[in-house]
Amino acid sequence: MNQAIVLINVFTVAPENQLRLIDLLTKATEESVKFIEGFIAATLHKSVDGTKVTMYAQWRSREDYENMRKNAVASPYLEEALQFAQFDMGMYEIVRQFEAEQP
């Protein structure tokens, strides 16, 4: 049984490269990643101090994510990002989700 997974990827950059990385990750997602089978959604975040960019991405399964990593169309974007940013990937399973109480 495949279980959906979440990737929380944290990139560390020099503040002058934060927007460059956001643009690159946006392009990668808009032009290739979102069309790969198993992709559910992604959210891009930037730190207020300019040194981090974090992407939260949901995939239908670990296998789907691994297939994306092998995809020749998607991989050049990560290679380019690694030229000016450090990358720390975390793979997670959703345990529980909390929502605000409605009055």
Short mmCIF file of N, CA and C in Angstrom, two decimals:
data_model
loop_
_atom_site.label_atom_id
_atom_site.label_comp_id
_atom_site.label_asym_id
_atom_site.label_seq_id
_atom_site.Cartn_x
_atom_site.Cartn_y
_atom_site.Cartn_z
N MET A 1 0.84 -1.19 0.00
CA MET A 1 0.00 0.00 0.00
C MET A 1 0.88 1.25 0.00
N ASN A 2 0.63 2.14 -0.94
CA ASN A 2 1.38 3.39 -1.01
C ASN A 2 0.74 4.42 -0.10
N GLN A 3 1.57 5.14 0.62
CA GLN A 3 1.08 6.21 1.49
C GLN A 3 1.63 7.53 0.99
N ALA A 4 0.79 8.55 0.98
CA ALA A 4 1.24 9.87 0.57
C ALA A 4 2.40 10.32 1.44
N ILE A 5 3.31 11.05 0.84
CA ILE A 5 4.46 11.57 1.58
C ILE A 5 4.56 13.08 1.39
N VAL A 6 5.27 13.69 2.31
CA VAL A 6 5.53 15.12 2.27
C VAL A 6 7.03 15.33 2.26
N LEU A 7 7.50 16.20 1.39
CA LEU A 7 8.90 16.59 1.38
C LEU A 7 8.97 18.01 1.91
N ILE A 8 9.80 18.22 2.90
CA ILE A 8 10.06 19.56 3.40
C ILE A 8 11.53 19.83 3.10
N ASN A 9 11.74 20.60 2.06
CA ASN A 9 13.08 20.88 1.57
C ASN A 9 13.49 22.29 1.96
N VAL A 10 14.59 22.39 2.67
CA VAL A 10 15.08 23.69 3.13
C VAL A 10 16.37 24.00 2.37
N PHE A 11 16.35 25.12 1.68
CA PHE A 11 17.53 25.61 0.96
C PHE A 11 18.09 26.80 1.73
N THR A 12 19.39 26.83 1.91
CA THR A 12 20.07 27.96 2.54
C THR A 12 20.81 28.72 1.45
N VAL A 13 20.59 30.03 1.41
CA VAL A 13 21.18 30.86 0.36
C VAL A 13 21.70 32.17 0.95
N ALA A 14 22.56 32.82 0.21
CA ALA A 14 22.93 34.19 0.54
C ALA A 14 21.70 35.05 0.25
N PRO A 15 21.43 36.05 1.07
CA PRO A 15 20.22 36.87 0.87
C PRO A 15 20.06 37.40 -0.56
N GLU A 16 21.15 37.72 -1.21
CA GLU A 16 21.05 38.24 -2.58
C GLU A 16 20.61 37.17 -3.59
N ASN A 17 20.62 35.89 -3.19
CA ASN A 17 20.20 34.80 -4.07
C ASN A 17 18.82 34.23 -3.74
N GLN A 18 18.16 34.77 -2.70
CA GLN A 18 16.87 34.20 -2.31
C GLN A 18 15.84 34.30 -3.45
N LEU A 19 15.69 35.46 -4.05
CA LEU A 19 14.72 35.63 -5.13
C LEU A 19 15.09 34.78 -6.34
N ARG A 20 16.37 34.68 -6.63
CA ARG A 20 16.84 33.84 -7.74
C ARG A 20 16.40 32.39 -7.53
N LEU A 21 16.55 31.89 -6.30
CA LEU A 21 16.16 30.52 -6.00
C LEU A 21 14.64 30.35 -6.07
N ILE A 22 13.90 31.32 -5.56
CA ILE A 22 12.44 31.26 -5.63
C ILE A 22 12.00 31.21 -7.09
N ASP A 23 12.60 32.03 -7.92
CA ASP A 23 12.26 32.02 -9.35
C ASP A 23 12.57 30.67 -9.99
N LEU A 24 13.71 30.09 -9.64
CA LEU A 24 14.11 28.80 -10.20
C LEU A 24 13.17 27.68 -9.76
N LEU A 25 12.83 27.63 -8.47
CA LEU A 25 11.92 26.60 -7.97
C LEU A 25 10.51 26.77 -8.52
N THR A 26 10.09 28.01 -8.70
CA THR A 26 8.79 28.28 -9.31
C THR A 26 8.77 27.77 -10.74
N LYS A 27 9.81 28.08 -11.48
CA LYS A 27 9.92 27.63 -12.88
C LYS A 27 9.92 26.10 -12.95
N ALA A 28 10.70 25.46 -12.09
CA ALA A 28 10.77 24.00 -12.08
C ALA A 28 9.41 23.37 -11.83
N THR A 29 8.68 23.93 -10.86
CA THR A 29 7.38 23.38 -10.50
C THR A 29 6.35 23.66 -11.59
N GLU A 30 6.31 24.88 -12.08
CA GLU A 30 5.33 25.26 -13.10
C GLU A 30 5.55 24.58 -14.44
N GLU A 31 6.83 24.36 -14.81
CA GLU A 31 7.13 23.83 -16.14
C GLU A 31 7.30 22.32 -16.21
N SER A 32 7.58 21.67 -15.06
CA SER A 32 7.80 20.23 -15.16
C SER A 32 7.20 19.43 -14.01
N VAL A 33 7.55 19.77 -12.78
CA VAL A 33 7.20 18.93 -11.63
C VAL A 33 5.70 18.72 -11.51
N LYS A 34 4.90 19.77 -11.68
CA LYS A 34 3.46 19.63 -11.46
C LYS A 34 2.78 18.72 -12.50
N PHE A 35 3.48 18.38 -13.56
CA PHE A 35 2.93 17.50 -14.59
C PHE A 35 3.33 16.04 -14.40
N ILE A 36 4.19 15.77 -13.42
CA ILE A 36 4.68 14.41 -13.19
C ILE A 36 3.65 13.63 -12.37
N GLU A 37 3.41 12.42 -12.78
CA GLU A 37 2.42 11.58 -12.11
C GLU A 37 2.73 11.43 -10.62
N GLY A 38 1.72 11.62 -9.80
CA GLY A 38 1.88 11.48 -8.37
C GLY A 38 2.04 12.79 -7.61
N PHE A 39 2.31 13.88 -8.33
CA PHE A 39 2.43 15.19 -7.68
C PHE A 39 1.05 15.62 -7.20
N ILE A 40 0.96 16.07 -5.95
CA ILE A 40 -0.31 16.54 -5.39
C ILE A 40 -0.30 18.07 -5.27
N ALA A 41 0.67 18.61 -4.56
CA ALA A 41 0.71 20.06 -4.33
C ALA A 41 2.06 20.46 -3.77
N ALA A 42 2.35 21.75 -3.84
CA ALA A 42 3.57 22.29 -3.24
C ALA A 42 3.31 23.72 -2.78
N THR A 43 4.01 24.11 -1.73
CA THR A 43 3.95 25.46 -1.21
C THR A 43 5.37 25.95 -1.01
N LEU A 44 5.64 27.14 -1.50
CA LEU A 44 6.98 27.72 -1.43
C LEU A 44 6.98 28.81 -0.36
N HIS A 45 8.02 28.79 0.48
CA HIS A 45 8.14 29.75 1.58
C HIS A 45 9.50 30.43 1.51
N LYS A 46 9.56 31.69 1.98
CA LYS A 46 10.85 32.38 2.09
C LYS A 46 10.99 32.91 3.51
N SER A 47 12.21 32.86 4.02
CA SER A 47 12.46 33.39 5.37
C SER A 47 12.53 34.91 5.30
N VAL A 48 12.14 35.53 6.38
CA VAL A 48 12.16 37.00 6.41
C VAL A 48 13.57 37.57 6.44
N ASP A 49 14.55 36.76 6.86
CA ASP A 49 15.94 37.26 6.88
C ASP A 49 16.65 37.05 5.54
N GLY A 50 15.98 36.41 4.58
CA GLY A 50 16.55 36.25 3.24
C GLY A 50 17.48 35.07 3.06
N THR A 51 17.71 34.26 4.10
CA THR A 51 18.71 33.20 4.01
C THR A 51 18.15 31.81 3.74
N LYS A 52 16.84 31.66 3.73
CA LYS A 52 16.25 30.33 3.54
C LYS A 52 15.08 30.40 2.55
N VAL A 53 14.92 29.32 1.82
CA VAL A 53 13.75 29.07 0.99
C VAL A 53 13.33 27.65 1.31
N THR A 54 12.07 27.46 1.63
CA THR A 54 11.58 26.15 2.01
C THR A 54 10.41 25.77 1.11
N MET A 55 10.43 24.54 0.63
CA MET A 55 9.33 24.05 -0.18
C MET A 55 8.72 22.85 0.49
N TYR A 56 7.41 22.91 0.67
CA TYR A 56 6.61 21.83 1.23
C TYR A 56 5.90 21.21 0.04
N ALA A 57 6.17 19.93 -0.25
CA ALA A 57 5.57 19.29 -1.42
C ALA A 57 4.94 17.95 -1.02
N GLN A 58 3.75 17.70 -1.55
CA GLN A 58 3.06 16.45 -1.28
C GLN A 58 3.07 15.59 -2.55
N TRP A 59 3.37 14.30 -2.32
CA TRP A 59 3.38 13.31 -3.40
C TRP A 59 2.51 12.13 -3.01
N ARG A 60 1.89 11.52 -4.00
CA ARG A 60 1.01 10.39 -3.77
C ARG A 60 1.74 9.23 -3.10
N SER A 61 3.02 9.03 -3.45
CA SER A 61 3.79 7.94 -2.86
C SER A 61 5.28 8.25 -2.96
N ARG A 62 6.05 7.52 -2.19
CA ARG A 62 7.51 7.65 -2.26
C ARG A 62 8.00 7.27 -3.65
N GLU A 63 7.40 6.25 -4.24
CA GLU A 63 7.80 5.82 -5.59
C GLU A 63 7.58 6.92 -6.62
N ASP A 64 6.45 7.63 -6.51
CA ASP A 64 6.20 8.73 -7.43
C ASP A 64 7.26 9.81 -7.27
N TYR A 65 7.62 10.12 -6.03
CA TYR A 65 8.66 11.12 -5.79
C TYR A 65 9.99 10.66 -6.39
N GLU A 66 10.35 9.40 -6.17
CA GLU A 66 11.60 8.87 -6.71
C GLU A 66 11.60 8.93 -8.24
N ASN A 67 10.46 8.66 -8.86
CA ASN A 67 10.37 8.76 -10.32
C ASN A 67 10.60 10.19 -10.79
N MET A 68 10.10 11.16 -10.04
CA MET A 68 10.33 12.56 -10.39
C MET A 68 11.82 12.88 -10.32
N ARG A 69 12.50 12.39 -9.29
CA ARG A 69 13.93 12.66 -9.14
C ARG A 69 14.74 12.09 -10.29
N LYS A 70 14.25 11.02 -10.90
CA LYS A 70 14.93 10.40 -12.04
C LYS A 70 14.56 11.05 -13.36
N ASN A 71 13.56 11.93 -13.34
CA ASN A 71 13.05 12.55 -14.55
C ASN A 71 14.07 13.54 -15.11
N ALA A 72 14.46 13.33 -16.35
CA ALA A 72 15.48 14.17 -16.98
C ALA A 72 15.03 15.62 -17.13
N VAL A 73 13.74 15.87 -17.19
CA VAL A 73 13.24 17.23 -17.34
C VAL A 73 13.32 17.99 -16.01
N ALA A 74 13.08 17.31 -14.90
CA ALA A 74 13.05 17.97 -13.60
C ALA A 74 14.43 18.12 -12.96
N SER A 75 15.34 17.20 -13.17
CA SER A 75 16.61 17.19 -12.44
C SER A 75 17.54 18.37 -12.71
N PRO A 76 17.58 18.97 -13.90
CA PRO A 76 18.50 20.10 -14.10
C PRO A 76 18.22 21.30 -13.19
N TYR A 77 16.97 21.48 -12.77
CA TYR A 77 16.64 22.60 -11.90
C TYR A 77 17.33 22.45 -10.54
N LEU A 78 17.31 21.25 -9.98
CA LEU A 78 17.98 21.03 -8.69
C LEU A 78 19.48 21.20 -8.85
N GLU A 79 20.02 20.69 -9.94
CA GLU A 79 21.47 20.84 -10.18
C GLU A 79 21.86 22.31 -10.24
N GLU A 80 21.04 23.13 -10.89
CA GLU A 80 21.33 24.56 -10.95
C GLU A 80 21.22 25.21 -9.58
N ALA A 81 20.20 24.83 -8.81
CA ALA A 81 20.02 25.40 -7.47
C ALA A 81 21.22 25.09 -6.58
N LEU A 82 21.77 23.89 -6.71
CA LEU A 82 22.89 23.49 -5.86
C LEU A 82 24.18 24.25 -6.18
N GLN A 83 24.19 25.00 -7.27
CA GLN A 83 25.35 25.82 -7.59
C GLN A 83 25.44 27.06 -6.69
N PHE A 84 24.31 27.47 -6.10
CA PHE A 84 24.34 28.67 -5.26
C PHE A 84 23.56 28.52 -3.96
N ALA A 85 23.09 27.31 -3.66
CA ALA A 85 22.33 27.09 -2.42
C ALA A 85 22.67 25.73 -1.84
N GLN A 86 22.60 25.63 -0.51
CA GLN A 86 22.73 24.33 0.16
C GLN A 86 21.32 23.76 0.32
N PHE A 87 21.22 22.43 0.31
CA PHE A 87 19.93 21.76 0.26
C PHE A 87 19.84 20.73 1.37
N ASP A 88 18.77 20.80 2.16
CA ASP A 88 18.51 19.81 3.21
C ASP A 88 17.11 19.27 3.00
N MET A 89 17.02 18.00 2.60
CA MET A 89 15.74 17.39 2.29
C MET A 89 15.24 16.55 3.46
N GLY A 90 13.95 16.63 3.72
CA GLY A 90 13.32 15.77 4.71
C GLY A 90 12.08 15.13 4.11
N MET A 91 11.93 13.82 4.28
CA MET A 91 10.76 13.10 3.78
C MET A 91 9.93 12.65 4.98
N TYR A 92 8.64 12.94 4.95
CA TYR A 92 7.77 12.71 6.09
C TYR A 92 6.47 12.04 5.67
N GLU A 93 5.85 11.35 6.62
CA GLU A 93 4.49 10.86 6.47
C GLU A 93 3.61 11.76 7.33
N ILE A 94 2.41 12.05 6.86
CA ILE A 94 1.49 12.87 7.64
C ILE A 94 0.90 12.02 8.75
N VAL A 95 1.04 12.47 9.97
CA VAL A 95 0.51 11.76 11.13
C VAL A 95 -0.86 12.31 11.51
N ARG A 96 -0.96 13.63 11.51
CA ARG A 96 -2.21 14.25 11.91
C ARG A 96 -2.23 15.68 11.39
N GLN A 97 -3.41 16.15 11.06
CA GLN A 97 -3.57 17.52 10.61
C GLN A 97 -4.53 18.24 11.54
N PHE A 98 -4.22 19.47 11.88
CA PHE A 98 -5.02 20.27 12.79
C PHE A 98 -5.59 21.47 12.04
N GLU A 99 -6.81 21.83 12.36
CA GLU A 99 -7.44 22.98 11.75
C GLU A 99 -8.06 23.87 12.82
N ALA A 100 -8.21 25.14 12.51
CA ALA A 100 -8.82 26.08 13.45
C ALA A 100 -10.27 25.69 13.73
N GLU A 101 -10.68 25.92 14.95
CA GLU A 101 -12.08 25.70 15.32
C GLU A 101 -12.91 26.86 14.78
N GLN A 102 -14.04 26.53 14.21
CA GLN A 102 -14.95 27.56 13.70
C GLN A 102 -15.98 27.88 14.77
N PRO A 103 -16.18 29.15 15.07
CA PRO A 103 -17.16 29.53 16.11
C PRO A 103 -18.59 29.22 15.68
#
